[in-house]
Amino acid sequence: MSTRLHTGLLALALTVIGLALFAYKLHLGIPLSEDDASDVWTVEARVTFTPRPDRSVKATLQLPDRMPGYAILNENFVSRGYGLNTQRNGGREAVWAIRRARGPQALYYRVAVYPDETDRDETAPAFPPRPDLEEPYATALQELVAEVRQQSADIDSFAGEMLRRLNDNSPDQYVDLFLDDVRTENDKLRTAQNLLAGARIPSRIVHGIYIVDDNREATVVPWLEVWTGQEWSYYDPDTGEKFVPDNYLVWWRGDKPLLDVPDASDEQVVFAVRKNLIDSIEVAERRASLRESHVLEFSLFGLPVRTQTVYTVLLLVPVGAFIMVLLRNVVGIRTFGTFTPVLIALAFRETRLLSGVLLFTIVVALGLAIRFYLEKLRLLMVPRQASVLIVVVLLLAAISIISGRLGIETGLSVALFPMVILTMVIERMSVVWEERGASNAIVEGIGSLIVAIVAYLVMSMDSVAYLTFAFPELLLVLLAATLLLGRYTGYRLTELARFNALSGGK
Amino acid sequence: MLSKIRSLQQVGVIGINCRNGDFIERYNPRRLFPLVDDKVRTKQLAMAAGIAVPELYDTIETPHDIRKVEQLRDRYTDFVIKPAQGSGGDGILVVTGHSGKNFRRHNGLLVTPEEVSHYLSNILSGQYSLGGHPDKAMVEYRVVNDPIFDDVAYQGIPDIRIIVFQGYPVMAMIRLPTRQSQGKANLHQGAIGVGIDLGSGRTLGGVHGNSVIANHPDTGSSIRDLEIPEWDRLLTLAARCFELSGLGYLGVDIVLDRNQGPLILELNARPGLNIQIANGTGLRHRLRAVEECDSADDVTRRVAFSRRRFAVQAPPMADELLQPAV
């Protein structure tokens, strides 16, 4: 009983550790499945212009810097032949330069962003000076500020009230005065800024786009940021409401033009937005590093890509082994060798199932024929096995060559079968064939194939591959289950048939 | 399916997982396995303990030894060659005589010395051994069938398998070779398994493959109610193998020789489960009964306990057996 208890406790401990790590990583935001991956958006700014002939070109594009609700995952520039510089000049800017350019030019800036609330701009800005205005504006401003202050309690409500008045259909006399010169949306925002500055409230004009999937021509929409004393708040410039849409991505701030290309015509920026799912793991890592969590620094995602691909396969082997345990000890399927079917299943991953089974059967059948022939020559065992191995390699090569000639590409992948394993299968099968008869050999051969197929089907599920790779700690739970199965002393399913006579044929 | 599991549990049938996990792992220390896996060592142990075994004529351990084959042919008219670490009766060559320089097998076929040499080198390189380890071949006395088996053994020697648990015989069967099994006493290869009543030493029903039978498929003779001679001596012999090997869960294979009586053929640390089918009942209840009784050092008392406790039919001298033997 004590070993049973021991095993149980060990399994329990492993499960707890595995699930705890798993839960913690889920909490950090690693998605449970690839489909649940947090949204990553790729925004592409396509910059086009036609430079004047024989002039050097210098194009300045405003780049996203601090985006409320979003963070940058990665960014890149496509600009063949151009010198590229990014600089801080208020916000972030990219400066492309080239000595000579002819005809229409196209430059690209691509940025991947993901929803993230952690990065907030909380540095207090300098208070703006009161605008130095001529009469009657100065008095009007003074009166307006006094009136709005009367009707508000704090900066929040002050800004809201001011913007409401600015957007009122029948503006009062003071506001009307300021609206005289307003032609565009930007003018209005600038006026709003001035009015707020009258109360020494810092504000900024921001420009951004709405993030909608497959939006090929996103338009730039301005918004108003107001410093409320603790943080920047967003006000809808058209209604004065304090809110910002979830999918509003701030691109740049201030009065600067998005694109500035002196000595060029037809300059234009087109934004395209696309949803992107692959980089979700990277997002989780980025988040973890922002929270200063070190768990993910030890994840497999930190490995070089080549090593990662090795581990995606390697981490599936325990799953295959577990299936093997289930099928052998609970179902009771007989196989050649303990883990041979798992290795065959791994080979199936490369060859695909149907052609894999076909190739495996062909190689083993041919190998068996050769093995029976060699038996007649009375060779010693080790040289005989070596001969079979050599023949197997030649068979693999022959199948590859023939199928290559016939243009059947799957035939080429036969080389991925573990040849030593194939040799052992052939040797073992021929011994069983001779000792226990053909039926036993075929039963065990088919059993191996069935286990390999089941293992392959499970191992080739994308979700399984993803889970083992993103959460290798789940293998601890698998280990616990395997340990418990190691103490399973019940019947195997096939034994129910074997002992049929004893169960009264029920 | 659940009702099937329940009825199997009721009869006390144990499966492979249970045998391995609850009995072999627990009662058979792994370090003792080589004693029974190597039949030469088993034989030496048995002889040292005064237990009768088929006489060992010679062993062939190196390729150089293979040339001894010719001397064997000249020295002994009949003998058996088997791999020392073979299992399940695989790789056994029974020679019953010779014709010129060729050997005559038990089924009348002739084999050339070259064929025998090749076969021996296969044994040495481990073809028949567990895990393919290099092996040796042993040459031993050929058991001559006891006449009582003449009608129920087809071209081979029946052997009696007794499961001994903690020194107590718990179940027994006799395995009869058939045409299908090619003279081998291996159930997997088509031999018949016939359960034996531990109390009386008389055979119960038999199984061939998965079906219950009453007659031998080749000879047609009844396989029921055969009386195994010297049953008490056989059980005692088997029970003594517990002390001999140290293995708590043990399969003892015994043959009955016409001249020498019961001989221990081999011991098995992982005895198969088909014995349950042959006896029409499971092992679990009997194993439990042994686990619960106070273990006795005295072999005769253990045998008496088993004959009394595990009898299916009333033992012939039941009253006598109940008295502790002196």
Coordinates of N, CA, C and O in Angstrom, one line a residue, chain A residues 152-242:
Chain A
S152 N -18.6 74.2 -13.8 CA -17.9 73.0 -13.7 C -17.2 72.8 -12.3 O -17.1 73.8 -11.6
A153 N -16.8 71.6 -12.0 CA -16.3 71.3 -10.7 C -14.8 71.0 -10.8 O -14.0 71.4 -9.9
D154 N -14.3 70.4 -11.9 CA -12.9 70.1 -11.9 C -12.5 70.2 -13.4 O -13.2 70.6 -14.3
I155 N -11.2 69.8 -13.7 CA -10.7 69.9 -15.0 C -11.5 69.1 -16.0 O -11.8 69.6 -17.1
D156 N -11.9 67.9 -15.6 CA -12.7 67.0 -16.4 C -13.9 67.7 -16.9 O -14.2 67.8 -18.1
S157 N -14.7 68.2 -15.9 CA -16.0 68.8 -16.3 C -15.8 70.1 -17.0 O -16.6 70.5 -17.9
F158 N -14.7 70.8 -16.7 CA -14.4 72.0 -17.4 C -14.1 71.8 -18.9 O -14.7 72.5 -19.7
A159 N -13.3 70.8 -19.1 CA -13.0 70.5 -20.5 C -14.2 70.1 -21.3 O -14.4 70.5 -22.4
G160 N -15.0 69.2 -20.6 CA -16.2 68.7 -21.3 C -17.1 69.9 -21.6 O -17.7 70.0 -22.7
E161 N -17.4 70.8 -20.6 CA -18.3 71.9 -20.9 C -17.8 72.8 -22.0 O -18.5 73.3 -22.8
M162 N -16.5 73.0 -22.0 CA -15.9 73.9 -23.0 C -16.1 73.4 -24.4 O -16.5 74.1 -25.3
L163 N -15.8 72.0 -24.5 CA -16.0 71.4 -25.8 C -17.5 71.4 -26.2 O -17.8 71.5 -27.4
R164 N -18.3 71.2 -25.2 CA -19.8 71.2 -25.6 C -20.2 72.5 -26.2 O -20.8 72.6 -27.2
R165 N -19.7 73.6 -25.5 CA -20.1 74.9 -26.0 C -19.5 75.1 -27.4 O -20.2 75.7 -28.2
L166 N -18.3 74.6 -27.6 CA -17.7 74.8 -28.9 C -18.5 74.1 -30.0 O -18.5 74.5 -31.2
N167 N -19.1 73.0 -29.7 CA -19.9 72.2 -30.7 C -21.4 72.6 -30.7 O -22.1 72.0 -31.4
D168 N -21.8 73.5 -29.8 CA -23.2 73.8 -29.7 C -23.7 74.3 -31.0 O -23.0 75.1 -31.8
N169 N -24.9 73.9 -31.4 CA -25.5 74.4 -32.7 C -25.8 75.9 -32.7 O -25.6 76.5 -33.7
S170 N -26.2 76.4 -31.5 CA -26.3 77.8 -31.5 C -25.4 78.4 -30.4 O -25.7 78.5 -29.2
P171 N -24.1 78.6 -30.8 CA -23.1 78.9 -29.9 C -23.3 80.3 -29.3 O -23.9 81.2 -29.9
D172 N -22.9 80.5 -28.0 CA -23.1 81.8 -27.4 C -22.1 82.8 -28.1 O -21.3 82.5 -28.9
Q173 N -22.3 84.0 -27.6 CA -21.6 85.1 -28.3 C -20.0 85.0 -28.3 O -19.3 85.3 -29.2
Y174 N -19.5 84.5 -27.1 CA -18.1 84.4 -27.0 C -17.5 83.4 -27.9 O -16.6 83.5 -28.7
V175 N -18.2 82.2 -27.9 CA -17.7 81.1 -28.7 C -17.8 81.5 -30.2 O -16.9 81.2 -31.0
D176 N -18.9 82.1 -30.5 CA -19.1 82.5 -31.9 C -18.0 83.3 -32.4 O -17.5 83.1 -33.5
L177 N -17.5 84.1 -31.6 CA -16.3 85.0 -31.9 C -15.1 84.1 -32.4 O -14.5 84.4 -33.4
F178 N -14.9 83.1 -31.6 CA -13.7 82.2 -31.9 C -14.0 81.3 -33.1 O -13.0 80.9 -33.8
L179 N -15.3 81.0 -33.3 CA -15.5 80.1 -34.4 C -15.5 80.8 -35.8 O -15.6 80.1 -36.8
D180 N -15.4 82.1 -35.8 CA -15.3 82.8 -37.0 C -14.3 82.3 -38.0 O -14.6 82.1 -39.2
D181 N -13.1 82.0 -37.5 CA -12.0 81.6 -38.4 C -12.0 80.1 -38.6 O -11.1 79.7 -39.3
V182 N -12.8 79.4 -38.0 CA -12.7 77.9 -38.0 C -13.2 77.4 -39.4 O -14.4 77.6 -39.7
R183 N -12.3 76.8 -40.1 CA -12.8 76.2 -41.4 C -12.7 74.6 -41.3 O -13.7 74.0 -41.8
T184 N -11.7 74.1 -40.8 CA -11.5 72.6 -40.8 C -11.6 72.1 -39.4 O -11.6 72.8 -38.4
E185 N -11.6 70.8 -39.3 CA -11.6 70.1 -38.1 C -10.4 70.5 -37.2 O -10.5 70.7 -36.0
N186 N -9.3 70.5 -37.9 CA -8.0 70.9 -37.2 C -8.1 72.3 -36.6 O -7.6 72.5 -35.5
D187 N -8.7 73.2 -37.4 CA -8.9 74.6 -36.8 C -9.7 74.5 -35.6 O -9.4 75.2 -34.6
K188 N -10.7 73.7 -35.6 CA -11.6 73.7 -34.4 C -10.8 73.1 -33.2 O -10.9 73.7 -32.1
L189 N -10.0 72.1 -33.5 CA -9.2 71.5 -32.4 C -8.2 72.5 -31.8 O -8.0 72.6 -30.6
R190 N -7.7 73.3 -32.7 CA -6.7 74.3 -32.3 C -7.4 75.4 -31.5 O -6.8 75.8 -30.4
T191 N -8.6 75.7 -31.9 CA -9.3 76.7 -31.1 C -9.6 76.1 -29.7 O -9.5 76.8 -28.7
A192 N -10.1 74.8 -29.7 CA -10.3 74.2 -28.4 C -9.1 74.3 -27.5 O -9.2 74.5 -26.3
Q193 N -7.9 74.0 -28.1 CA -6.7 74.0 -27.4 C -6.5 75.4 -26.8 O -6.1 75.6 -25.6
N194 N -6.7 76.4 -27.6 CA -6.5 77.8 -27.1 C -7.5 78.1 -26.0 O -7.1 78.8 -25.0
L195 N -8.7 77.7 -26.1 CA -9.7 78.0 -25.1 C -9.3 77.3 -23.8 O -9.4 77.9 -22.7
L196 N -8.8 76.1 -23.9 CA -8.4 75.4 -22.7 C -7.1 76.1 -22.1 O -7.0 76.2 -20.9
A197 N -6.3 76.5 -23.0 CA -5.1 77.2 -22.5 C -5.4 78.5 -21.7 O -4.7 78.9 -20.9
G198 N -6.6 79.0 -22.1 CA -7.0 80.2 -21.3 C -7.2 79.9 -19.9 O -7.1 80.8 -19.0
A199 N -7.5 78.6 -19.5 CA -7.6 78.2 -18.1 C -6.3 77.5 -17.7 O -6.3 76.8 -16.7
R200 N -5.3 77.6 -18.5 CA -4.0 77.0 -18.3 C -4.1 75.4 -18.2 O -3.5 74.8 -17.3
I201 N -5.0 74.9 -19.0 CA -5.1 73.4 -19.0 C -4.3 72.9 -20.2 O -4.6 73.3 -21.3
P202 N -3.4 72.0 -20.0 CA -2.6 71.4 -21.1 C -3.5 70.5 -22.0 O -4.2 69.7 -21.4
S203 N -3.3 70.6 -23.2 CA -4.1 69.7 -24.1 C -3.2 69.5 -25.4 O -2.3 70.2 -25.7
R204 N -3.6 68.4 -26.1 CA -2.8 68.0 -27.3 C -3.8 67.5 -28.3 O -4.8 66.9 -28.0
I205 N -3.5 67.8 -29.6 CA -4.3 67.2 -30.6 C -3.6 65.9 -31.0 O -2.4 65.9 -31.2
V206 N -4.4 64.9 -31.1 CA -3.8 63.6 -31.5 C -4.5 63.2 -32.8 O -5.6 63.6 -33.1
H207 N -3.7 62.4 -33.6 CA -4.3 61.9 -34.8 C -4.1 60.4 -34.8 O -3.1 59.9 -34.4
G208 N -5.2 59.7 -35.2 CA -5.1 58.3 -35.2 C -6.0 57.7 -36.2 O -6.7 58.4 -37.0
I209 N -6.0 56.3 -36.3 CA -6.9 55.6 -37.2 C -7.7 54.6 -36.4 O -7.3 54.2 -35.3
Y210 N -8.8 54.2 -37.0 CA -9.6 53.1 -36.4 C -9.1 51.8 -36.9 O -8.8 51.6 -38.1
I211 N -8.9 50.9 -35.9 CA -8.4 49.6 -36.3 C -9.6 48.6 -36.6 O -10.3 48.3 -35.7
V212 N -9.7 48.3 -37.9 CA -10.8 47.4 -38.3 C -10.1 46.4 -39.2 O -9.3 46.8 -40.0
D213 N -10.5 45.2 -39.1 CA -9.8 44.1 -39.9 C -10.1 44.4 -41.4 O -11.1 44.8 -41.8
D214 N -9.0 44.2 -42.1 CA -9.0 44.3 -43.6 C -9.5 45.7 -44.1 O -10.2 45.8 -45.0
N215 N -9.0 46.7 -43.4 CA -9.3 48.1 -43.8 C -8.1 48.5 -44.6 O -7.0 48.7 -44.1
R216 N -8.4 48.7 -45.9 CA -7.3 49.0 -46.8 C -7.0 50.5 -46.9 O -5.9 50.9 -47.3
E217 N -8.0 51.3 -46.5 CA -7.7 52.7 -46.6 C -8.3 53.4 -45.3 O -9.3 54.0 -45.4
A218 N -7.6 53.2 -44.2 CA -8.1 53.8 -43.0 C -7.8 55.4 -43.0 O -6.8 55.8 -43.5
T219 N -8.8 56.1 -42.6 CA -8.7 57.6 -42.6 C -8.2 58.0 -41.2 O -8.5 57.4 -40.2
V220 N -7.5 59.2 -41.3 CA -6.9 59.7 -40.1 C -8.0 60.6 -39.4 O -8.6 61.4 -40.0
V221 N -8.2 60.3 -38.1 CA -9.2 61.0 -37.3 C -8.5 61.7 -36.2 O -7.8 61.1 -35.4
P222 N -8.8 63.0 -36.0 CA -8.2 63.7 -34.9 C -9.0 63.5 -33.6 O -10.2 63.2 -33.6
W223 N -8.3 63.7 -32.5 CA -8.9 63.5 -31.2 C -8.3 64.5 -30.2 O -7.2 65.1 -30.6
L224 N -8.8 64.8 -29.1 CA -8.2 65.8 -28.2 C -7.8 65.1 -26.9 O -8.6 64.4 -26.3
E225 N -6.6 65.3 -26.5 CA -6.1 64.8 -25.2 C -6.0 66.0 -24.3 O -5.5 67.1 -24.6
V226 N -6.5 65.8 -23.1 CA -6.5 66.8 -22.1 C -5.8 66.3 -20.8 O -6.2 65.2 -20.4
W227 N -4.9 67.1 -20.3 CA -4.2 66.6 -19.0 C -5.1 67.0 -17.9 O -5.4 68.2 -17.6
T228 N -5.6 66.0 -17.1 CA -6.5 66.3 -16.0 C -5.8 66.4 -14.7 O -6.5 66.4 -13.7
G229 N -4.5 66.4 -14.7 CA -3.8 66.5 -13.4 C -3.1 65.3 -13.1 O -2.1 65.3 -12.5
Q230 N -3.7 64.1 -13.4 CA -3.1 62.8 -13.1 C -2.7 62.1 -14.4 O -1.7 61.4 -14.5
E231 N -3.6 62.3 -15.4 CA -3.3 61.5 -16.6 C -3.9 62.3 -17.8 O -4.6 63.3 -17.7
W232 N -3.6 61.7 -19.0 CA -4.2 62.3 -20.2 C -5.6 61.7 -20.4 O -5.7 60.5 -20.5
S233 N -6.6 62.5 -20.6 CA -7.9 62.0 -20.9 C -8.3 62.4 -22.4 O -7.7 63.3 -22.9
Y234 N -9.1 61.6 -22.9 CA -9.5 61.7 -24.3 C -10.9 62.3 -24.5 O -11.8 61.8 -23.8
Y235 N -11.0 63.3 -25.3 CA -12.3 63.9 -25.5 C -12.6 63.9 -27.0 O -11.8 64.2 -27.8
D236 N -13.9 63.5 -27.2 CA -14.3 63.5 -28.6 C -14.5 65.0 -29.0 O -15.2 65.7 -28.4
P237 N -13.7 65.4 -30.0 CA -13.7 66.8 -30.3 C -15.1 67.3 -30.9 O -15.4 68.5 -30.9
D238 N -15.9 66.3 -31.3 CA -17.2 66.7 -31.9 C -18.3 66.8 -30.9 O -19.3 67.5 -31.1
T239 N -18.2 66.2 -29.8 CA -19.3 66.2 -28.8 C -18.8 66.7 -27.4 O -19.7 67.1 -26.6
G240 N -17.6 66.6 -27.2 CA -17.1 67.0 -25.8 C -17.2 65.8 -24.9 O -16.9 66.0 -23.7
E241 N -17.6 64.7 -25.3 CA -17.7 63.5 -24.4 C -16.3 63.0 -24.1 O -15.4 63.1 -24.9
K242 N -16.2 62.6 -22.9 CA -14.8 62.0 -22.5 C -14.8 60.5 -22.8 O -15.3 59.7 -22.0

